[in-house]
CSV table of C-alpha atoms (C1' of nucleotides) in Angstrom, one decimal:
chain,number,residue,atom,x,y,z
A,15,UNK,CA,0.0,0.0,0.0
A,16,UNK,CA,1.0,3.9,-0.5
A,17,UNK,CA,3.0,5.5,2.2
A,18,UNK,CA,2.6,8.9,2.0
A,19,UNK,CA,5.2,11.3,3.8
A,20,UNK,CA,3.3,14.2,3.1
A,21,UNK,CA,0.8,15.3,0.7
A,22,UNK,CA,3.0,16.1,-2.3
A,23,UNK,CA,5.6,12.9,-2.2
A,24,UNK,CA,4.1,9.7,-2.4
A,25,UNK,CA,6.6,6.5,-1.6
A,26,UNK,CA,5.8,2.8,-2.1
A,27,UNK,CA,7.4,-0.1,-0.1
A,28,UNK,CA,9.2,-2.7,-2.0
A,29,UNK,CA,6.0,-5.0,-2.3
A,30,UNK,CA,4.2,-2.0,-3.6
A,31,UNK,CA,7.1,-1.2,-6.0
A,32,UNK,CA,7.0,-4.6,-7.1
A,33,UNK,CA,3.5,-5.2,-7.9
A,34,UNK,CA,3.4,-1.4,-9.9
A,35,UNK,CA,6.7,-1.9,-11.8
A,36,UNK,CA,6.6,-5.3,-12.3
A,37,UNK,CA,9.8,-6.4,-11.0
A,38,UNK,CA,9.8,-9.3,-8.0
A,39,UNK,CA,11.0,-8.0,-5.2
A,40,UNK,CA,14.0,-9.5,-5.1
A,41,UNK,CA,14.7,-8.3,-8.7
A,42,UNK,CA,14.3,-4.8,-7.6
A,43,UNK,CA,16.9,-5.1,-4.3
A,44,UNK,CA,19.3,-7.0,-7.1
A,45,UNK,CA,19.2,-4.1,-9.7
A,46,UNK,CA,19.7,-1.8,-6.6
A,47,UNK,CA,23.0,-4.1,-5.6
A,48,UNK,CA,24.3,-4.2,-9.1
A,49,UNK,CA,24.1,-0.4,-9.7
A,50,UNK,CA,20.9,-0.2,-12.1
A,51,UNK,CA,19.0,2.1,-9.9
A,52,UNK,CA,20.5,4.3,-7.4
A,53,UNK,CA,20.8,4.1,-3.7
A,54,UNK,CA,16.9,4.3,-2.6
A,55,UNK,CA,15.6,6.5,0.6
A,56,UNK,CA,15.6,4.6,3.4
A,57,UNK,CA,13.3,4.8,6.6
A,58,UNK,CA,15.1,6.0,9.7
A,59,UNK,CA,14.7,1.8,10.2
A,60,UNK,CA,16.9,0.8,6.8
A,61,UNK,CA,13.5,0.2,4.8
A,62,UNK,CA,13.1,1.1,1.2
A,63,UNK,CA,10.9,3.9,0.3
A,64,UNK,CA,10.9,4.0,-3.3
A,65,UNK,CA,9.4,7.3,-5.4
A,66,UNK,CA,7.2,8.1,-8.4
A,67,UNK,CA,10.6,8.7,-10.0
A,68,UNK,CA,12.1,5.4,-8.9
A,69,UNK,CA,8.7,4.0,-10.5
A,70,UNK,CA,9.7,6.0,-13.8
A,71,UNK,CA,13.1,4.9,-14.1
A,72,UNK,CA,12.1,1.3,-13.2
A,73,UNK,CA,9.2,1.2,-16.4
A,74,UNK,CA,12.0,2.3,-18.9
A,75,UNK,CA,14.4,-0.1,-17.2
A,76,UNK,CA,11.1,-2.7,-17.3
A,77,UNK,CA,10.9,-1.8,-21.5
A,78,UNK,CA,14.5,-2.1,-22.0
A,79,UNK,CA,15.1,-5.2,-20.3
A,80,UNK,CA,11.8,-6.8,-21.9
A,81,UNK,CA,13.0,-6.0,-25.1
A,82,UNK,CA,16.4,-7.7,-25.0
A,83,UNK,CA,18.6,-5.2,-23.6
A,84,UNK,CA,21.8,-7.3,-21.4
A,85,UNK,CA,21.7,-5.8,-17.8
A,86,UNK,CA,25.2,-4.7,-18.9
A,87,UNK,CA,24.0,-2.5,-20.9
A,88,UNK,CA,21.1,-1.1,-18.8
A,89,UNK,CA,23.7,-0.7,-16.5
A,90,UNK,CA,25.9,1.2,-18.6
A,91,UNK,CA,22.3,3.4,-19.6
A,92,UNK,CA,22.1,3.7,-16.0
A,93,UNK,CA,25.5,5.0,-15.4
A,94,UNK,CA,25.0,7.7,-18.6
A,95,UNK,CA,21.9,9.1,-16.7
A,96,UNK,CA,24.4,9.4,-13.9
A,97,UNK,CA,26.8,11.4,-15.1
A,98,UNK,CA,24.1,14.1,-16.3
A,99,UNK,CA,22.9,16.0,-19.5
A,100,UNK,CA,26.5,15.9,-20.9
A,101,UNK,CA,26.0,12.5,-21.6
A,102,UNK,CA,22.7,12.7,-23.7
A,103,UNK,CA,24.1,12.5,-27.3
A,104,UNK,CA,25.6,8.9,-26.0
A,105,UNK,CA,22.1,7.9,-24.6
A,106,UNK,CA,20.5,8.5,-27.4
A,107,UNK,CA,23.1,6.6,-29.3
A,108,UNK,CA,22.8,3.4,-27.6
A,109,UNK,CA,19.3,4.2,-27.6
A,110,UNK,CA,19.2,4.4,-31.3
A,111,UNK,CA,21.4,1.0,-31.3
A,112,UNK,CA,19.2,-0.6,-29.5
A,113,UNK,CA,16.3,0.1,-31.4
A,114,UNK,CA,17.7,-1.2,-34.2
A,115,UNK,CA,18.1,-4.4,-32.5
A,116,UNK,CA,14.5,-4.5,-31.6
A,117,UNK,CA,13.6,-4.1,-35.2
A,118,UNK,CA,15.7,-6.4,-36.1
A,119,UNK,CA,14.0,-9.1,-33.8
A,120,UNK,CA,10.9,-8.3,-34.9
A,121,UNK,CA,11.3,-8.8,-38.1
A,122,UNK,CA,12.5,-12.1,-37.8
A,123,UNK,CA,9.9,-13.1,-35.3
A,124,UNK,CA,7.5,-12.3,-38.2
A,125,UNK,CA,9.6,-14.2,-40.7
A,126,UNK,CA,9.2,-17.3,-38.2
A,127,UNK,CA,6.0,-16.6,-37.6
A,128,UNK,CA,4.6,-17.2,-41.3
A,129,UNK,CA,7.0,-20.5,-41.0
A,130,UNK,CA,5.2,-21.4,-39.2
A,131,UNK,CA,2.3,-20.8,-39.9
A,132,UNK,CA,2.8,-22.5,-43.4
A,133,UNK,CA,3.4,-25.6,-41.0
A,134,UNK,CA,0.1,-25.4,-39.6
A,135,UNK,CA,-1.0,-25.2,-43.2
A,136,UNK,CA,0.5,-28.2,-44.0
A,137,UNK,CA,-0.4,-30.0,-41.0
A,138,UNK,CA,-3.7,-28.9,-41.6
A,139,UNK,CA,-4.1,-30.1,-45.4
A,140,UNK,CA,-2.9,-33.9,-44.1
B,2,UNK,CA,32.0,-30.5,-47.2
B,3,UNK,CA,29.3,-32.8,-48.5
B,4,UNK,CA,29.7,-36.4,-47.9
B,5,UNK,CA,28.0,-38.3,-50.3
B,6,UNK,CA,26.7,-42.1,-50.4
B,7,UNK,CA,25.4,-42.1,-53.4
B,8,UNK,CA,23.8,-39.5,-56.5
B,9,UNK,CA,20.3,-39.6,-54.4
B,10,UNK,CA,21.2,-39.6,-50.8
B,11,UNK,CA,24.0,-36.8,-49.7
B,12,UNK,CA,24.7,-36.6,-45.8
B,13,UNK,CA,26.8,-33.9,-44.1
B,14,UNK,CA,29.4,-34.6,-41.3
B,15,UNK,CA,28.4,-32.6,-38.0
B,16,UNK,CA,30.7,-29.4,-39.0
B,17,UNK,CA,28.9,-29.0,-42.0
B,18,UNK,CA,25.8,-30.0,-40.4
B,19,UNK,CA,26.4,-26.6,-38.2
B,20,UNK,CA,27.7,-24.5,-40.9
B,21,UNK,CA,24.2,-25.3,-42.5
B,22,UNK,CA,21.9,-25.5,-39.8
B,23,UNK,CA,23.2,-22.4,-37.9
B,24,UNK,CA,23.4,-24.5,-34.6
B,25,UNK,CA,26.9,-25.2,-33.1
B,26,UNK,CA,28.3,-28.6,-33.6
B,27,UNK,CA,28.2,-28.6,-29.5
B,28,UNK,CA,24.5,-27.8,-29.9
B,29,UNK,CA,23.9,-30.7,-32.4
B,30,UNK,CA,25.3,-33.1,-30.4
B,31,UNK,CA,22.8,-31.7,-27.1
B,32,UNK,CA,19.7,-32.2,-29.2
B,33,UNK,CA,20.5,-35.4,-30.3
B,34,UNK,CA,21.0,-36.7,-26.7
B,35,UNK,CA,18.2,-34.7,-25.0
B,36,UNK,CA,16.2,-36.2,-28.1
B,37,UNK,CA,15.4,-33.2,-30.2
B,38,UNK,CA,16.7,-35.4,-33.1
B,39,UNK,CA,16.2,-38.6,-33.6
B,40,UNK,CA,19.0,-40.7,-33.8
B,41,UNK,CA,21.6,-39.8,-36.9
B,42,UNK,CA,23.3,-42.0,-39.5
B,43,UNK,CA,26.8,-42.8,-38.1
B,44,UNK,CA,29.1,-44.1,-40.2
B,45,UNK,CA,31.1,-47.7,-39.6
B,46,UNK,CA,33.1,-45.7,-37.3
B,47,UNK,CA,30.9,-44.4,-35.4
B,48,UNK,CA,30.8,-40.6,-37.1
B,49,UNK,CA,27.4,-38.7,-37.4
B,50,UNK,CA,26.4,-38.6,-40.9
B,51,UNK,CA,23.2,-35.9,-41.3
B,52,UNK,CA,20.6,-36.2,-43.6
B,53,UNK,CA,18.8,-33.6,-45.8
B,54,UNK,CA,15.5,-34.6,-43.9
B,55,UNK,CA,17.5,-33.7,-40.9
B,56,UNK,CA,18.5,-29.9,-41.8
B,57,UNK,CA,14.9,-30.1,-42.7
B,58,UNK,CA,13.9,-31.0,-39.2
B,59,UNK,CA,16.7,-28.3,-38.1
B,60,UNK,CA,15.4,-25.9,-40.1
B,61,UNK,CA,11.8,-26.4,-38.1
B,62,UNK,CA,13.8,-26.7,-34.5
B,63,UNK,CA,16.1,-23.3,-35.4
B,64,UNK,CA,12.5,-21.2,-35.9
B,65,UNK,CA,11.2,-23.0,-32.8
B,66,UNK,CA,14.4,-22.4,-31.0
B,67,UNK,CA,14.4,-18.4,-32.2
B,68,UNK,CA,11.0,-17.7,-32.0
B,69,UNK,CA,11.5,-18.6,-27.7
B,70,UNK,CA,10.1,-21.7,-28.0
B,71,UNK,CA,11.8,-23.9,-24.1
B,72,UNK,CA,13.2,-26.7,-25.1
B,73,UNK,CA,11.0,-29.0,-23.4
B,74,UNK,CA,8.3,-27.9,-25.4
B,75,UNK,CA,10.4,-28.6,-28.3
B,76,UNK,CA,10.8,-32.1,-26.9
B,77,UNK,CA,7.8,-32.7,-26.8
B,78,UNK,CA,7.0,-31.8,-30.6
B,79,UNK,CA,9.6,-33.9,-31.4
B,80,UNK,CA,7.8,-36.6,-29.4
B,81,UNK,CA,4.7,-36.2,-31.2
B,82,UNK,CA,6.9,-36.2,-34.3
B,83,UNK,CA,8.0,-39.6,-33.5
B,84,UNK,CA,4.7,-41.1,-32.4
B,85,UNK,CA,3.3,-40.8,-36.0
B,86,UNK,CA,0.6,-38.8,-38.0
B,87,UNK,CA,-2.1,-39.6,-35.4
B,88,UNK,CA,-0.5,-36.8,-33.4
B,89,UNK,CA,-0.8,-34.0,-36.0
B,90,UNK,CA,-4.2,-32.5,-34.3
B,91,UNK,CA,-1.9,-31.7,-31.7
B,92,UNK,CA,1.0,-30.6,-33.0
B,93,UNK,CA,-1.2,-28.5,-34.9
B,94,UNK,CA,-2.3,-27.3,-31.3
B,95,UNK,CA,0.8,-26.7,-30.2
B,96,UNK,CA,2.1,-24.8,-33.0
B,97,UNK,CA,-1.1,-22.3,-32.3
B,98,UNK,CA,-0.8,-21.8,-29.4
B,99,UNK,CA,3.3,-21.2,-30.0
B,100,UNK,CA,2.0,-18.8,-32.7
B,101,UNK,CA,0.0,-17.2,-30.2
B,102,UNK,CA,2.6,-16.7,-27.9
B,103,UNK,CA,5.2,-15.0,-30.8
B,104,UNK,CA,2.1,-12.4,-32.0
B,105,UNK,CA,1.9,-11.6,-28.5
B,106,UNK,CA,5.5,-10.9,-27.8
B,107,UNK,CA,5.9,-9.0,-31.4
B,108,UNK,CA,3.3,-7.2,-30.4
B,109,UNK,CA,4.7,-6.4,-27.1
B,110,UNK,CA,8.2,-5.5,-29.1
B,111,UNK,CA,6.4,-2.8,-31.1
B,112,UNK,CA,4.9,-1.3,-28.2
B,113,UNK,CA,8.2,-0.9,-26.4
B,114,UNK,CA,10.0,0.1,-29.9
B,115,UNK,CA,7.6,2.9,-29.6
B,116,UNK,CA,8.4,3.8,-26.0
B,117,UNK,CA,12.0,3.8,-26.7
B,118,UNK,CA,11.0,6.2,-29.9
B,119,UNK,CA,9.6,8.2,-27.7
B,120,UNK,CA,13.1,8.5,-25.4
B,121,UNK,CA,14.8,9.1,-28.0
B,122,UNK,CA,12.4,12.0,-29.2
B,123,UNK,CA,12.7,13.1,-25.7
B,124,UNK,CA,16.5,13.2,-25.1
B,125,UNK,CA,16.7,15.1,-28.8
B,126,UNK,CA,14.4,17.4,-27.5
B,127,UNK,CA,16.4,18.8,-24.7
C,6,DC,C1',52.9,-42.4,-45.0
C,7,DT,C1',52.2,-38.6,-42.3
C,8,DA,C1',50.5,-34.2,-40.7
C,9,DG,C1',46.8,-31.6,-39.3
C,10,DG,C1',42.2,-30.9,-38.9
C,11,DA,C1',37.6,-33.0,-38.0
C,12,DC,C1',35.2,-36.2,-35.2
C,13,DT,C1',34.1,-39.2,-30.8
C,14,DT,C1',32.6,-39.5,-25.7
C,15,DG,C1',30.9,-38.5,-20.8
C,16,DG,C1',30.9,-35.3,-17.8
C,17,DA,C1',32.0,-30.9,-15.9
C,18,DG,C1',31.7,-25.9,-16.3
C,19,DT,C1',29.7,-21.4,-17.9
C,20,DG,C1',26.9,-17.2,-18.2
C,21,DG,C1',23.1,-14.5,-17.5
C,22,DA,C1',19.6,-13.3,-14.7
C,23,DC,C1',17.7,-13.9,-11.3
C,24,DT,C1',15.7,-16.5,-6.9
C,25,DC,C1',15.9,-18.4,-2.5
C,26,DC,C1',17.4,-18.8,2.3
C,27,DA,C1',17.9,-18.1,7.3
C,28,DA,C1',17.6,-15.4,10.9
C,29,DC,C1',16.3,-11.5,12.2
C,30,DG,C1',13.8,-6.5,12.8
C,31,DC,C1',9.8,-3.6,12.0
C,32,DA,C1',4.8,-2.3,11.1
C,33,DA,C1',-0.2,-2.1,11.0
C,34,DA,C1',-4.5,-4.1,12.6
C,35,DC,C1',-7.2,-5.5,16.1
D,22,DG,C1',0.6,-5.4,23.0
D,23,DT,C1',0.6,-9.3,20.3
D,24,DT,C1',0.1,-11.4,16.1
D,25,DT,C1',0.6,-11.6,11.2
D,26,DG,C1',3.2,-10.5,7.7
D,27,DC,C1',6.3,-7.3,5.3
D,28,DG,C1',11.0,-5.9,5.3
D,29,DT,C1',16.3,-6.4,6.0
D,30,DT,C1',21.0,-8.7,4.8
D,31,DG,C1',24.8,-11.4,2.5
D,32,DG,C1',25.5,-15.2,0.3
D,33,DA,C1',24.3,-19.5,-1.7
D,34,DG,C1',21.5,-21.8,-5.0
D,35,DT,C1',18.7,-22.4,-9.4
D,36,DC,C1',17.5,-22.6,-14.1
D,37,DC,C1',18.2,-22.7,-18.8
D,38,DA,C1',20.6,-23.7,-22.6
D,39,DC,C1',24.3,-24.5,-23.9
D,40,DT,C1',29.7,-24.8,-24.1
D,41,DC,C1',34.0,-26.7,-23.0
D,42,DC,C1',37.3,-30.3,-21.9
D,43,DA,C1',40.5,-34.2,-22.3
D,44,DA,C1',41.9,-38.0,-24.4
D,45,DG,C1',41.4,-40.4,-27.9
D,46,DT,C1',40.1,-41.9,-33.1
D,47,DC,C1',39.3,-40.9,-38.0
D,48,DC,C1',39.8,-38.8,-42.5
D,49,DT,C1',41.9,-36.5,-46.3
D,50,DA,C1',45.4,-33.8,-48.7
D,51,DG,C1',49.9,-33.9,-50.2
DNA sequence: CTAGGACTTGGAGTGGACTCCAACGCAAAC
DNA sequence: GTTTGCGTTGGAGTCCACTCCAAGTCCTAG
């Protein structure tokens, strides 16, 4: 459930964070670990607290890592955003890169696809 | 290079088998023992001697393979395979339900291309 | 005939991405 | 205030699909 601080910031607990982004809860402290998203607030007590931004960053993480992307490289991603607006022109690079790589996946799912389809076909006219 | 028996019948060694296929020699070898395919030709001395029917069969496990398709349910097509044309309802279930699962995941891919479009339109924007 | 590359086996090892565990502390509901 | 269950940690374990290894045999070009 939400855990508001005040009016203006809600935060989620991991469990909530993990049923809105997605990610098991263990995925989410193992992306922390490994540098994907940054340190997240803590309660005075050492629990996470995660934001609408942490939430943000966790649905592009969510789309690039559903679409193929190495945690390497989401890492790397992750380490660009870091380093600031300098670092944009490289972003949208790998970006770019990896948008090509999407495309090419799709397009030879739907090449598979009408394989097999035309398998069914045959299967079909036996 | 193509080992031939006779004018009818060519057979391919493992290496070309791969170079063919597009699976590793390694990879050959695992399917045959897990039971993705059928037992090959050897020769007297005991050397794997691949078919045309088999790079056929290949051909069928590679779009399986590369379309996400777990190698259990692989196995079991191949089972069903074996077991003779009383099976070919289901097969032809399977292979729906397969082809269900790759339009679903291409069109997950395109919505998540078009996120990732969006990024980029976003990052050129600043 | 010989060199060098291709092939054989069973079994162990790898890589990526989580996923689970134990033993504990904290929180919210009644 | 106690129960129920959510959260914490470091580290070990799992799963899938290969991939590699060693020690040996086979094949073919020259």
């Amino acid at each position: 459930m939400l855990v508001a601080d005040n009016a203006t910031a809600p935060t989620y607990t991991i469990g909530e964070c993990a049923r809105r982004s997605g990610f098991t809860m263990d995925t989410l402290r193992y992306y922390e670990r490994i540098g994907l998203i940054d340190d997240v607030r803590r309660t005075a007590t050492g629990q996470r607290r995660f934001t609408d931004g942490d939430l943000e960053w966790l649905g592009t993480l969510k789309c690039l890592r559903d679409t193929g992307m190495p945690v390497e490289q989401m890492a790397r991603f992750a380490d660009l955003v870091r380093e600031g607006d300098h670092t944009i022109p490289e972003r949208i690079r790998l970006l770019e890169a990896h948008r090509v790589a999407v495309d090419e996946r799709m397009a030879d799912l739907a090449a598979k696809r009408d394989y097999i389809s035309g398998k069914i076909d045959y299967y079909r006219s036996v």
